[in-house]
Structures are given as C-alpha cells and as structure tokens.
N, CA, C and O of each residue as an XYZ file, in Angstrom:
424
protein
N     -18.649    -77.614      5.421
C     -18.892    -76.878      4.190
C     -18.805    -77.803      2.997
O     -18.126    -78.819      2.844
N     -19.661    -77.202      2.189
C     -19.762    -78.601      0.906
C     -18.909    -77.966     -0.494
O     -18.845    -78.603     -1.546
N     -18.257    -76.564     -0.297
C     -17.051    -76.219     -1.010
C     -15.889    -76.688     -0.804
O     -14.980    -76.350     -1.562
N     -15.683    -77.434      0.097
C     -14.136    -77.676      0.712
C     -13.990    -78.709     -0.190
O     -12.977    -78.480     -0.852
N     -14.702    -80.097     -0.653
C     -14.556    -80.984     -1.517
C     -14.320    -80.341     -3.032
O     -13.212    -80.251     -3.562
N     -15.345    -79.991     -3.520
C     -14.792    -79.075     -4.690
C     -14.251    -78.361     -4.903
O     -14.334    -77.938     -6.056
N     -13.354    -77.736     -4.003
C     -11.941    -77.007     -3.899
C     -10.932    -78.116     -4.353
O     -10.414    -78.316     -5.451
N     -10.827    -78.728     -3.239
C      -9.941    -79.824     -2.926
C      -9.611    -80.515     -4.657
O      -8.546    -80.436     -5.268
N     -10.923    -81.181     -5.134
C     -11.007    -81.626     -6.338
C     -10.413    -80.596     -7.409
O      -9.341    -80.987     -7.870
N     -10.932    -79.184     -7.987
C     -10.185    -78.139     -9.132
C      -8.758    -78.395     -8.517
O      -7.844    -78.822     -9.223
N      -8.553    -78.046     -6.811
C      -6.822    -78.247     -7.350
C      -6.143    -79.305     -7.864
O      -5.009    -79.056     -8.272
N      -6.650    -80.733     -7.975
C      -6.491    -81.848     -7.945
C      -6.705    -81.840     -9.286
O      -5.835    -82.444     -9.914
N      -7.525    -81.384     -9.897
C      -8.000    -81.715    -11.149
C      -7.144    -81.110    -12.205
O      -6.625    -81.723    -13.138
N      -7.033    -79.515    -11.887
C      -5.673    -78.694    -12.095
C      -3.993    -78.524    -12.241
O      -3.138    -77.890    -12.859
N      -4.148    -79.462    -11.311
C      -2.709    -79.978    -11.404
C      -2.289    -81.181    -12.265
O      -1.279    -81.360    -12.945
N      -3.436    -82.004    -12.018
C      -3.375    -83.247    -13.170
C      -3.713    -82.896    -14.412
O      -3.148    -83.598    -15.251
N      -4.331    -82.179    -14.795
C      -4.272    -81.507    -16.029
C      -3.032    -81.049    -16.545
O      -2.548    -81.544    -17.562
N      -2.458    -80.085    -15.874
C      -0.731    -79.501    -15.888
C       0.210    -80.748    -16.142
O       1.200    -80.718    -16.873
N      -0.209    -81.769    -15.486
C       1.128    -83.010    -16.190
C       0.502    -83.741    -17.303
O       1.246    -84.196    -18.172
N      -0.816    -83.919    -17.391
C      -0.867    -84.409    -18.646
C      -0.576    -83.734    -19.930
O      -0.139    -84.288    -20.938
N      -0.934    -82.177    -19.756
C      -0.646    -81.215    -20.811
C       0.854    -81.143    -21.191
O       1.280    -80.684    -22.251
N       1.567    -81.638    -20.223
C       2.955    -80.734    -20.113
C       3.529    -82.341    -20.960
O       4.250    -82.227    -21.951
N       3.211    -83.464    -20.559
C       3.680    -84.949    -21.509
C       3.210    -84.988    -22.381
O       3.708    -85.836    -23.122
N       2.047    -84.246    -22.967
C       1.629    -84.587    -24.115
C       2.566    -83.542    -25.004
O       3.169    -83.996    -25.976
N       2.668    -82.265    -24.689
C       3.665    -81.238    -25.192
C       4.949    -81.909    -25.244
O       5.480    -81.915    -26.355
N       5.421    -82.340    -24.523
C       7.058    -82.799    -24.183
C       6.910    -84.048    -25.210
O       7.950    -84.004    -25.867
N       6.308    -84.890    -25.567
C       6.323    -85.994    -26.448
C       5.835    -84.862    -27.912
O       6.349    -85.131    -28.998
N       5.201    -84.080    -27.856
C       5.368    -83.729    -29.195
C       6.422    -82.823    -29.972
O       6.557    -82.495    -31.151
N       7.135    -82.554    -28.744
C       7.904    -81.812    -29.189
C       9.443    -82.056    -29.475
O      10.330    -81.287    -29.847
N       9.434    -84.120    -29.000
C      10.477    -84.898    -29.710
C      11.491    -84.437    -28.712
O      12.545    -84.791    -29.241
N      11.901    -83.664    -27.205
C      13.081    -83.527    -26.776
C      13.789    -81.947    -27.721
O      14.951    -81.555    -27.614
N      13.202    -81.597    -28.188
C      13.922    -79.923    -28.332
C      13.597    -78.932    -27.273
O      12.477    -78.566    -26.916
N      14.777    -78.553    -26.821
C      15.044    -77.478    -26.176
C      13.548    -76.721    -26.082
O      12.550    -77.029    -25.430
N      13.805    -75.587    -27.017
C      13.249    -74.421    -27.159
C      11.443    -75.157    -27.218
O      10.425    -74.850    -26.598
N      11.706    -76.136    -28.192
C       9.862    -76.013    -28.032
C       9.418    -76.683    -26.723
O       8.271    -76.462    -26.336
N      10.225    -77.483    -26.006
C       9.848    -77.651    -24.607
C       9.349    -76.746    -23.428
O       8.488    -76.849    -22.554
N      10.320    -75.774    -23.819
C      10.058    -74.642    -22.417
C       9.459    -73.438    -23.075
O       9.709    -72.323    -22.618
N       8.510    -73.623    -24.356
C       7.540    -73.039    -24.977
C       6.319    -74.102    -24.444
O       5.167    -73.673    -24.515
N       6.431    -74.806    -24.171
C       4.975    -75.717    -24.162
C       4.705    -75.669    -22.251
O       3.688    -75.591    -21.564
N       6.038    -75.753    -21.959
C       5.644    -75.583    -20.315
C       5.467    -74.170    -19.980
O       4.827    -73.754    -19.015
N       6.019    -73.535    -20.761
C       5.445    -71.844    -20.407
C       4.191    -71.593    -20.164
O       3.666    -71.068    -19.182
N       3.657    -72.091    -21.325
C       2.049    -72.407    -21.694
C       1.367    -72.850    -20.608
O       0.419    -72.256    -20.095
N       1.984    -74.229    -20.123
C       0.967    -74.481    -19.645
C       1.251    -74.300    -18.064
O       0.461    -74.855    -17.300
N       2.159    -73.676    -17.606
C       2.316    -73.157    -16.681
C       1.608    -71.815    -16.020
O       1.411    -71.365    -14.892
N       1.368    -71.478    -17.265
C       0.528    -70.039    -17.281
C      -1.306    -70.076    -17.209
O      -2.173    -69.278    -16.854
N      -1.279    -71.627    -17.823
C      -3.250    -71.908    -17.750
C      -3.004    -72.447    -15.910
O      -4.010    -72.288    -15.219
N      -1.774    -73.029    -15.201
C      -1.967    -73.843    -13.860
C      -2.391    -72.493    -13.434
O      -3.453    -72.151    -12.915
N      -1.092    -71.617    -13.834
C      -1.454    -70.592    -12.438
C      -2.417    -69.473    -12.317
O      -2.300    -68.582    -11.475
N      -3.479    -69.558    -13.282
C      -5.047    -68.664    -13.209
C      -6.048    -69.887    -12.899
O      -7.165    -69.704    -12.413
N      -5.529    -71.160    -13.230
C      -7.060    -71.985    -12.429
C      -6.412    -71.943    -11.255
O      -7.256    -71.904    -10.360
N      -4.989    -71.927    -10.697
C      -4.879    -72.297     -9.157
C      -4.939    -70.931     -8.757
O      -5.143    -71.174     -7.568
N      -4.924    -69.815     -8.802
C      -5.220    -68.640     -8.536
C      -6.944    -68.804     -8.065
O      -7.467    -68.596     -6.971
N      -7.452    -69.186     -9.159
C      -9.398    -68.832     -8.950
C      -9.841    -69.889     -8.114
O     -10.929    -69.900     -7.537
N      -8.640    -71.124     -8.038
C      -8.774    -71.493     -6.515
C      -8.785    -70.814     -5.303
O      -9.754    -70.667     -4.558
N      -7.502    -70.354     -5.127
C      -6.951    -69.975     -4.344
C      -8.031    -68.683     -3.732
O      -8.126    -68.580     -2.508
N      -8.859    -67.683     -4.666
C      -9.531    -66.750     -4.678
C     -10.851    -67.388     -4.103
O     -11.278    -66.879     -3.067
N     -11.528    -68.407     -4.631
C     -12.570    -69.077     -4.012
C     -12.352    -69.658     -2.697
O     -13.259    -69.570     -1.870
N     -10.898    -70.436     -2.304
C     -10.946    -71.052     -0.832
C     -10.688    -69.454     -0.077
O     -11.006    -69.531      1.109
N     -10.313    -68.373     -0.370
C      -9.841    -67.356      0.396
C     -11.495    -66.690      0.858
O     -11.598    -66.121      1.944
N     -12.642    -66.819     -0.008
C     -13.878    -66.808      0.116
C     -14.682    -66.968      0.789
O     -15.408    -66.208      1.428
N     -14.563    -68.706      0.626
C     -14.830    -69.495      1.811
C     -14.319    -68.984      3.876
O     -14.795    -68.751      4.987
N     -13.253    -69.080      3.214
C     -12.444    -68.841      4.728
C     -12.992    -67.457      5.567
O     -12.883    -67.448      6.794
N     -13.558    -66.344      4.887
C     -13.983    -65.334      5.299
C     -15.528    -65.372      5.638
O     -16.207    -64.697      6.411
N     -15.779    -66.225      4.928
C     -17.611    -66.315      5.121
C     -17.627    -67.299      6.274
O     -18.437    -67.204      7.196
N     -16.644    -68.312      6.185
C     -16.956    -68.898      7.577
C     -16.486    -68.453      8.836
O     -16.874    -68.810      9.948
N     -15.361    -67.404      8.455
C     -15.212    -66.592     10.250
C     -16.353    -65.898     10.494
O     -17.065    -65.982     11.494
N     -16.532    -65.038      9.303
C     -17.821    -63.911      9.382
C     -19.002    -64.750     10.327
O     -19.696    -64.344     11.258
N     -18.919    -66.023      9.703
C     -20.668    -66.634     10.377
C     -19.796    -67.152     12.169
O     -20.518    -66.889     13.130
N     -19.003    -67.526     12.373
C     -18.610    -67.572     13.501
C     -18.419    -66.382     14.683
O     -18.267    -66.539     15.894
N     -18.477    -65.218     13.950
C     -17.809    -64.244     14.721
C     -19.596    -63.798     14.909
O     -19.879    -63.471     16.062
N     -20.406    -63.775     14.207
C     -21.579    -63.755     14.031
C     -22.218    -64.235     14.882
O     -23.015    -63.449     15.395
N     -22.211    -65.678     15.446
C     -22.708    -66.386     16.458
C     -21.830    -66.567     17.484
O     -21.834    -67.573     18.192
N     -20.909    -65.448     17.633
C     -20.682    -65.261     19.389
C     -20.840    -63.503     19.617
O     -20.998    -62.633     18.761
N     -20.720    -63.375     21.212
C     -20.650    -61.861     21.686
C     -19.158    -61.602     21.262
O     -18.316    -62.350     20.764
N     -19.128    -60.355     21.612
C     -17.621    -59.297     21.153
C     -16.478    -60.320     21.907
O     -15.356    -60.671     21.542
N     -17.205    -60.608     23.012
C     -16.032    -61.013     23.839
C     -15.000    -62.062     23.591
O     -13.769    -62.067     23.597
N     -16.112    -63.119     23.327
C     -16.257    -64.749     22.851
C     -15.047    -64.667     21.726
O     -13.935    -65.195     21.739
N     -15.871    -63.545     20.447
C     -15.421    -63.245     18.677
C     -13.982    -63.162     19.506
O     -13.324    -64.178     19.732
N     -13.622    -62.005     19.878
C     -12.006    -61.753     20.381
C     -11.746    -62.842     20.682
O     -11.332    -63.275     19.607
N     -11.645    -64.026     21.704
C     -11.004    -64.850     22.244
C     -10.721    -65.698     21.185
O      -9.554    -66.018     20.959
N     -11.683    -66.121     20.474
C     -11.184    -67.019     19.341
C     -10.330    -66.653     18.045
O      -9.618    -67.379     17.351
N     -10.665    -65.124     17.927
C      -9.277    -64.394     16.950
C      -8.420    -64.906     17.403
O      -7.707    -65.769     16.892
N      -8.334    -64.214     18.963
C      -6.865    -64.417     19.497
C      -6.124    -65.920     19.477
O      -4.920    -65.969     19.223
N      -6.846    -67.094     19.739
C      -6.295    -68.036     19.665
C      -6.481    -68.688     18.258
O      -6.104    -69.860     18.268
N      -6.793    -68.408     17.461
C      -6.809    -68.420     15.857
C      -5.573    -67.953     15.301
O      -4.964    -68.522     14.395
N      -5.245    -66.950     15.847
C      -4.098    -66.279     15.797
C      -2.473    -67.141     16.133
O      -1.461    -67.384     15.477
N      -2.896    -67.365     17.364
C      -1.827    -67.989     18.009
C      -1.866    -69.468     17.624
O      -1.156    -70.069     18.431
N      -2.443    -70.381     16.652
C      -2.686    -71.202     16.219
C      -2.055    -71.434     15.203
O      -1.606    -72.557     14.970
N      -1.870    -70.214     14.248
C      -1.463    -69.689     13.353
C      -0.251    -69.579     13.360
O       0.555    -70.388     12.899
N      -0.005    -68.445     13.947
C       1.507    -68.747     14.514
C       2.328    -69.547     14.909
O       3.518    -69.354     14.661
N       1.918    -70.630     15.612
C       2.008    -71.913     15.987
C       2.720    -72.401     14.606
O       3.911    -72.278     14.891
N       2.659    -72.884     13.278
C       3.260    -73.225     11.551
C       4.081    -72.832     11.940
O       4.665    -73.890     12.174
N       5.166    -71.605     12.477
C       6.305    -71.291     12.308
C       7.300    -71.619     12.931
O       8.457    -71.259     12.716
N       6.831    -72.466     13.903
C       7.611    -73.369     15.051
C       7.966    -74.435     14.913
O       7.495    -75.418     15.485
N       9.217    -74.414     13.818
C       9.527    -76.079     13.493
C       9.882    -77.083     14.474
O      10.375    -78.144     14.090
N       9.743    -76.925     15.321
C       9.257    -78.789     16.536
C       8.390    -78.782     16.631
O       7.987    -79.827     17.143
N       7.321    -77.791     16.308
C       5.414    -77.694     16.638
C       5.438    -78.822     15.124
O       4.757    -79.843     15.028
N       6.364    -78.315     14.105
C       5.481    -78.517     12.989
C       6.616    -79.895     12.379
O       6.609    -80.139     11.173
N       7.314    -80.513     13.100
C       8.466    -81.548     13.089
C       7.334    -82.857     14.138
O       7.124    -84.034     13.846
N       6.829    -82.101     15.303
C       5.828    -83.126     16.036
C       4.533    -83.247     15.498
O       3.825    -84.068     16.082
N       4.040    -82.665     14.561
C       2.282    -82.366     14.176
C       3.039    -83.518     12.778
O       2.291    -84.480     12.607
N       3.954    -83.545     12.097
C       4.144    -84.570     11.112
C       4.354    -85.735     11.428
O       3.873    -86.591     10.686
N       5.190    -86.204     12.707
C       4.725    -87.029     13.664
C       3.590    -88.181     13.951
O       3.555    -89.371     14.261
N       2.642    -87.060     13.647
C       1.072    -87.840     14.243
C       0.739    -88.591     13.704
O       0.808    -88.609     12.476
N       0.256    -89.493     14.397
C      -1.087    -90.562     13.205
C      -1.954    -90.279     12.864
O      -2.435    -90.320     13.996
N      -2.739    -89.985     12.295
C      -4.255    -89.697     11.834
C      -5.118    -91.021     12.176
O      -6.321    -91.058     11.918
C-alpha cells in the first residue's frame, strides 16, 4: 500500500512538529511556570487531532485491506485467516512472545 509511507511520515512529521513547537514556547516563555504548561497545553492539543486523523486514516486503511482480502478468498479460506489474525493478535499479550520477537534481528 502506498498510504503506509505517508502515514508513517504525518506521524513523524507530527510529532516533530510537537517538539519544535513545545522549545520554541518553552524558550519564550523564559522558564515560568504557568506560561509553560499554557504553551504545552496548546500544543498538546494540535498533537492529539493530527495524531487522531492519523490514527482515523491508518484505521481506514486497515479495513479496506481486510475487506479486499476477505474479498479474494471463499467463506472458508476468509474464516481461517480471521481466525489466525486473531490469534496473532493475541499473540502481543504474551510477554516471552513479545520479550523473544524484541530479540530478533531484522
């Protein structure tokens, strides 16, 4: 998919935005209290609607590409791969699954 890069990038881009905003605030605001955690409020509040309309676009993605998968198999096939999609899934909550998968080399 040629969204997964430009996902990848807004969150990237998003977040680096959030620290430059947040040093440029924090240097203007000389080390006071109050106008500090007025300026990170701020800009805490623009991170979390662009990482939201991320989050809303990769959730997008993720449905259009089961849809086209479940699409190009029979009922039977679609089930088997839920099911082990599923159990794949489940699989994250198994900290030695997920203590050995950090492990790996790429």
């Amino acid at each position: 998919r040629l969204m997964v890069p430009a996902l990848a990038a807004r969150a990237r881009n998003a977040q680096a935005g959030f620290v430059d905003r947040v040093a440029v605030d924090w240097a203007k605001c000389e080390g006071r209290k109050e106008g500090v955690e007025a300026a990170i409020a701020e800009a805490v509040t623009a991170q979390i609607d662009e990482m939201m309309s991320v989050f809303v676009d990769a959730n997008r993605l993720r449905r259009s590409v089961l849809a086209e998968i479940i699409a190009a198999t029979n009922v039977y096939q679609g089930a088997l791969f839920l099911e082990e999609l599923a159990q794949f899934l489940v699989g994250f909550r198994d900290h030695e699954l997920l203590v050995e998968f950090e492990r790996c080399k790429v």
